[in-house]
PDB file of C-alpha atoms in Angstrom:
ATOM      1  CA  MET E   1     -14.473  21.565   9.957  1.00 47.00           C
ATOM      2  CA  LYS E   2     -12.009  18.933  11.062  1.00 50.00           C
ATOM      3  CA  GLN E   3      -8.419  19.763  11.884  1.00 50.00           C
ATOM      4  CA  ALA E   4      -7.193  17.427   9.132  1.00 53.00           C
ATOM      5  CA  ALA E   5      -9.054  19.521   6.562  1.00 53.00           C
ATOM      6  CA  LEU E   6      -7.010  22.587   7.536  1.00 53.00           C
ATOM      7  CA  ASP E   7      -3.821  20.918   6.260  1.00 56.00           C
ATOM      8  CA  PHE E   8      -1.808  21.635   9.409  1.00 57.00           C
ATOM      9  CA  ASN E   9       1.022  19.240  10.147  1.00 58.00           C
ATOM     10  CA  LEU E  10       0.831  19.241  13.935  1.00 57.00           C
ATOM     11  CA  SER E  11       2.866  16.065  14.346  1.00 58.00           C
ATOM     12  CA  LEU E  12       6.485  16.973  15.033  1.00 61.00           C
ATOM     13  CA  LYS E  13       7.718  13.488  15.920  1.00 76.00           C
ATOM     14  CA  LYS E  14       9.043  11.343  13.092  1.00 83.00           C
ATOM     15  CA  THR E  15       7.782   7.854  13.874  1.00 84.00           C
ATOM     16  CA  ARG E  16       9.479   4.648  12.711  1.00 81.00           C
ATOM     17  CA  LYS E  17       6.604   4.004  10.324  1.00 82.00           C
ATOM     18  CA  ARG E  18       6.906   7.485   8.819  1.00 86.00           C
ATOM     19  CA  GLU E  19      10.690   7.142   8.489  1.00 84.00           C
ATOM     20  CA  PHE E  20      10.301   3.727   6.887  1.00 80.00           C
ATOM     21  CA  LEU E  21       7.709   4.937   4.370  1.00 85.00           C
ATOM     22  CA  THR E  22       9.812   8.010   3.597  1.00 87.00           C
ATOM     23  CA  GLN E  23      12.742   5.712   2.851  1.00 83.00           C
ATOM     24  CA  MET E  24      10.560   3.510   0.618  1.00 84.00           C
ATOM     25  CA  GLU E  25       9.327   6.644  -1.156  1.00 89.00           C
ATOM     26  CA  ARG E  26      12.936   7.429  -2.069  1.00 87.00           C
ATOM     27  CA  VAL E  27      14.255   3.988  -3.019  1.00 84.00           C
ATOM     28  CA  VAL E  28      11.378   2.186  -4.772  1.00 86.00           C
ATOM     29  CA  PRO E  29      11.270   2.980  -8.507  1.00 86.00           C
ATOM     30  CA  TRP E  30       7.542   3.802  -8.540  1.00 92.00           C
ATOM     31  CA  ALA E  31       7.365   5.064 -12.142  1.00 93.00           C
ATOM     32  CA  ALA E  32       9.025   1.917 -13.496  1.00 89.00           C
ATOM     33  CA  ARG E  33       6.685  -0.323 -11.487  1.00 91.00           C
ATOM     34  CA  VAL E  34       3.642   1.629 -12.718  1.00 94.00           C
ATOM     35  CA  ALA E  35       4.851   1.270 -16.324  1.00 93.00           C
ATOM     36  CA  LEU E  36       5.120  -2.502 -15.840  1.00 90.00           C
ATOM     37  CA  ILE E  37       1.496  -2.816 -14.674  1.00 94.00           C
ATOM     38  CA  ALA E  38      -0.123  -0.114 -16.852  1.00 95.00           C
ATOM     39  CA  PRO E  39      -0.920  -2.353 -19.847  1.00 94.00           C
ATOM     40  CA  TYR E  40      -3.034  -4.575 -17.565  1.00 93.00           C
ATOM     41  CA  TYR E  41      -4.819  -1.830 -15.605  1.00 93.00           C
ATOM     42  CA  PRO E  42      -8.417  -0.923 -16.517  1.00 87.00           C
ATOM     43  CA  GLU E  43      -9.138   2.415 -18.165  1.00 83.00           C
ATOM     44  CA  GLY E  44     -12.466   2.836 -16.373  1.00 79.00           C
ATOM     45  CA  ARG E  45     -14.815   3.326 -19.284  1.00 81.00           C
ATOM     46  CA  THR E  46     -17.732   1.898 -17.295  1.00 83.00           C
ATOM     47  CA  GLY E  47     -18.651   1.920 -13.621  1.00 82.00           C
ATOM     48  CA  ARG E  48     -16.789   3.835 -10.951  1.00 84.00           C
ATOM     49  CA  PRO E  49     -13.590   5.526 -12.093  1.00 87.00           C
ATOM     50  CA  PRO E  50     -10.539   3.458 -11.111  1.00 91.00           C
ATOM     51  CA  PHE E  51      -8.053   4.718  -8.559  1.00 94.00           C
ATOM     52  CA  ALA E  52      -4.709   5.902  -9.864  1.00 94.00           C
ATOM     53  CA  LEU E  53      -2.489   2.928 -10.653  1.00 95.00           C
ATOM     54  CA  GLU E  54       0.321   4.221  -8.434  1.00 96.00           C
ATOM     55  CA  THR E  55      -2.130   4.559  -5.532  1.00 96.00           C
ATOM     56  CA  MET E  56      -3.170   0.925  -5.912  1.00 95.00           C
ATOM     57  CA  LEU E  57       0.452  -0.194  -6.216  1.00 94.00           C
ATOM     58  CA  ARG E  58       1.386   1.683  -3.039  1.00 93.00           C
ATOM     59  CA  ALA E  59      -1.590   0.151  -1.213  1.00 92.00           C
ATOM     60  CA  HIS E  60      -0.457  -3.287  -2.434  1.00 90.00           C
ATOM     61  CA  PHE E  61       3.040  -2.669  -1.083  1.00 87.00           C
ATOM     62  CA  LEU E  62       1.625  -1.553   2.272  1.00 85.00           C
ATOM     63  CA  GLN E  63      -0.424  -4.741   2.460  1.00 83.00           C
ATOM     64  CA  GLN E  64       1.842  -7.448   1.185  1.00 71.00           C
ATOM     65  CA  TRP E  65       5.489  -7.067   1.985  1.00 61.00           C
ATOM     66  CA  PHE E  66       7.845  -6.436   4.834  1.00 49.00           C
ATOM     67  CA  ILE E  67      11.420  -5.239   4.787  1.00 42.00           C
ATOM     68  CA  ALA E  68      14.110  -6.601   7.115  1.00 38.00           C
ATOM     69  CA  CYS E  69      12.573  -6.326  10.600  1.00 37.00           C
ATOM     70  CA  GLN E  70      10.155  -3.528   9.756  1.00 45.00           C
ATOM     71  CA  GLN E  71       6.903  -4.671   8.264  1.00 51.00           C
ATOM     72  CA  TRP E  72       5.172  -3.429   5.190  1.00 60.00           C
ATOM     73  CA  PHE E  73       2.315  -3.802   7.646  1.00 64.00           C
ATOM     74  CA  SER E  74       0.991  -7.195   6.416  1.00 72.00           C
ATOM     75  CA  LEU E  75      -2.719  -6.362   6.167  1.00 82.00           C
ATOM     76  CA  SER E  76      -5.589  -8.317   4.635  1.00 87.00           C
ATOM     77  CA  ASP E  77      -7.923  -6.523   2.211  1.00 91.00           C
ATOM     78  CA  PRO E  78     -10.543  -5.659   4.871  1.00 93.00           C
ATOM     79  CA  ALA E  79      -7.796  -4.557   7.289  1.00 89.00           C
ATOM     80  CA  MET E  80      -6.200  -2.350   4.607  1.00 91.00           C
ATOM     81  CA  GLU E  81      -9.555  -0.707   3.874  1.00 93.00           C
ATOM     82  CA  GLU E  82      -9.979  -0.022   7.577  1.00 93.00           C
ATOM     83  CA  ALA E  83      -6.403   1.223   7.924  1.00 90.00           C
ATOM     84  CA  PHE E  84      -7.001   3.834   5.220  1.00 93.00           C
ATOM     85  CA  PHE E  85      -9.807   5.230   7.383  1.00 92.00           C
ATOM     86  CA  ASP E  86      -7.791   5.056  10.614  1.00 90.00           C
ATOM     87  CA  VAL E  87      -4.198   5.911   9.650  1.00 88.00           C
ATOM     88  CA  PRO E  88      -3.557   9.220   7.852  1.00 92.00           C
ATOM     89  CA  LEU E  89       0.051   8.158   7.186  1.00 89.00           C
ATOM     90  CA  TYR E  90      -1.146   5.261   5.006  1.00 90.00           C
ATOM     91  CA  ARG E  91      -3.444   7.555   3.003  1.00 94.00           C
ATOM     92  CA  GLU E  92      -0.560   9.991   2.547  1.00 94.00           C
ATOM     93  CA  PHE E  93       1.812   7.252   1.361  1.00 93.00           C
ATOM     94  CA  ALA E  94      -0.797   5.895  -1.086  1.00 95.00           C
ATOM     95  CA  GLN E  95      -1.327   9.448  -2.379  1.00 96.00           C
ATOM     96  CA  LEU E  96      -5.018   9.472  -1.462  1.00 96.00           C
ATOM     97  CA  ASP E  97      -6.861  12.744  -0.866  1.00 91.00           C
ATOM     98  CA  GLU E  98      -7.570  13.414   2.790  1.00 84.00           C
ATOM     99  CA  LEU E  99     -11.306  13.781   2.205  1.00 86.00           C
ATOM    100  CA  GLY E 100     -11.637  11.774  -1.025  1.00 91.00           C
ATOM    101  CA  ARG E 101     -12.819   8.291  -1.890  1.00 93.00           C
ATOM    102  CA  LEU E 102     -10.768   5.405  -0.448  1.00 96.00           C
ATOM    103  CA  PRO E 103     -10.229   1.938  -1.979  1.00 96.00           C
ATOM    104  CA  ASP E 104     -12.523  -0.664  -0.450  1.00 96.00           C
ATOM    105  CA  GLU E 105     -11.585  -4.285   0.182  1.00 95.00           C
ATOM    106  CA  SER E 106     -13.030  -5.539  -3.122  1.00 95.00           C
ATOM    107  CA  THR E 107     -11.017  -2.938  -5.076  1.00 95.00           C
ATOM    108  CA  LEU E 108      -7.846  -4.057  -3.299  1.00 95.00           C
ATOM    109  CA  LEU E 109      -8.705  -7.713  -3.937  1.00 94.00           C
ATOM    110  CA  ARG E 110      -9.317  -7.152  -7.661  1.00 95.00           C
ATOM    111  CA  PHE E 111      -5.994  -5.290  -7.987  1.00 95.00           C
ATOM    112  CA  ARG E 112      -4.102  -8.144  -6.294  1.00 91.00           C
ATOM    113  CA  HIS E 113      -5.875 -10.717  -8.473  1.00 93.00           C
ATOM    114  CA  ARG E 114      -4.957  -8.713 -11.588  1.00 94.00           C
ATOM    115  CA  LEU E 115      -1.278  -8.794 -10.545  1.00 93.00           C
ATOM    116  CA  GLU E 116      -1.502 -12.541  -9.928  1.00 91.00           C
ATOM    117  CA  LYS E 117      -3.358 -13.251 -13.189  1.00 94.00           C
ATOM    118  CA  HIS E 118      -0.675 -11.527 -15.275  1.00 93.00           C
ATOM    119  CA  LYS E 119       2.163 -12.896 -13.110  1.00 91.00           C
ATOM    120  CA  LEU E 120       3.330  -9.403 -12.121  1.00 91.00           C
ATOM    121  CA  ALA E 121       3.566  -9.765  -8.321  1.00 84.00           C
ATOM    122  CA  ASP E 122       6.755 -11.868  -8.374  1.00 79.00           C
ATOM    123  CA  GLY E 123       8.338  -9.526 -10.928  1.00 80.00           C
ATOM    124  CA  LEU E 124       7.552  -6.537  -8.743  1.00 82.00           C
ATOM    125  CA  LEU E 125       9.181  -8.220  -5.787  1.00 72.00           C
ATOM    126  CA  ALA E 126      12.275  -9.188  -7.770  1.00 73.00           C
ATOM    127  CA  THR E 127      12.874  -5.784  -9.355  1.00 76.00           C
ATOM    128  CA  VAL E 128      12.283  -3.868  -6.141  1.00 73.00           C
ATOM    129  CA  ASN E 129      14.558  -6.355  -4.369  1.00 72.00           C
ATOM    130  CA  ASP E 130      17.330  -5.525  -6.853  1.00 77.00           C
ATOM    131  CA  VAL E 131      17.054  -1.812  -6.177  1.00 76.00           C
ATOM    132  CA  LEU E 132      16.894  -2.285  -2.412  1.00 73.00           C
ATOM    133  CA  SER E 133      19.747  -4.808  -2.260  1.00 76.00           C
ATOM    134  CA  ARG E 134      22.033  -2.253  -3.907  1.00 79.00           C
ATOM    135  CA  GLN E 135      21.253  -0.070  -0.896  1.00 74.00           C
ATOM    136  CA  GLY E 136      21.821  -2.833   1.658  1.00 73.00           C
ATOM    137  CA  LEU E 137      18.116  -3.570   2.236  1.00 68.00           C
ATOM    138  CA  LEU E 138      16.124  -6.774   1.766  1.00 59.00           C
ATOM    139  CA  LEU E 139      12.487  -7.147   0.732  1.00 52.00           C
ATOM    140  CA  LYS E 140      10.701 -10.433   1.394  1.00 52.00           C
ATOM    141  CA  GLU E 141       7.174 -11.630   0.771  1.00 46.00           C
ATOM    142  CA  SER E 142       4.992 -12.067   3.833  1.00 42.00           C
ATOM    143  CA  SER E 143       1.612 -13.526   4.643  1.00 40.00           C
ATOM    144  CA  ALA E 144      -1.293 -11.545   6.009  1.00 37.00           C
ATOM    145  CA  VAL E 145      -3.031 -12.700   9.142  1.00 39.00           C
ATOM    146  CA  ASP E 146      -5.826 -10.870  10.937  1.00 39.00           C
ATOM    147  CA  ALA E 147      -6.567 -11.484  14.582  1.00 36.00           C
ATOM    148  CA  THR E 148     -10.240 -11.961  15.275  1.00 37.00           C
ATOM    149  CA  LEU E 149     -11.856 -12.219  18.710  1.00 32.00           C
ATOM    150  CA  ILE E 150     -14.446 -14.976  18.911  1.00 39.00           C
ATOM    151  CA  ALA E 151     -16.886 -15.260  21.774  1.00 43.00           C
ATOM    152  CA  ALA E 152     -16.357 -18.588  23.514  1.00 45.00           C
ATOM    153  CA  PRO E 153     -18.063 -20.043  26.573  1.00 54.00           C
ATOM    154  CA  SER E 154     -16.050 -19.890  29.768  1.00 51.00           C
ATOM    155  CA  SER E 155     -14.765 -23.169  31.145  1.00 49.00           C
TER     156      SER E 155
END
């Protein structure tokens, strides 16, 4: 049995990432954002059951946006999938079970495309920006870039 399965919180240090995500947990109106997207989210009558809408929304926020100088981590779909395996804090924020199924890159891509198709991404940004600006914070859209090492001949 792994230590994570015992549900012990052995980490006593509050990291900047944890503090940032705790703050976002408090200030982002998650229920209102979920209600905005719900009419466009699949019910899962066929195929694999869909992830909870709030989980996908939280994953989208982790991937896409940054706030002031602290990043909402700016991860591509493959990098976000990998991060869910590597970073327990991200799974916790996205409300994913420690030992449960995790969204793969194609699931994340389809969710983002659904937001784009129904023109919801900009609305999410604007409404969250309103809430955050009332608290002296600023949310801006970012671009995701992954670094890749490529073998090249020496000169």
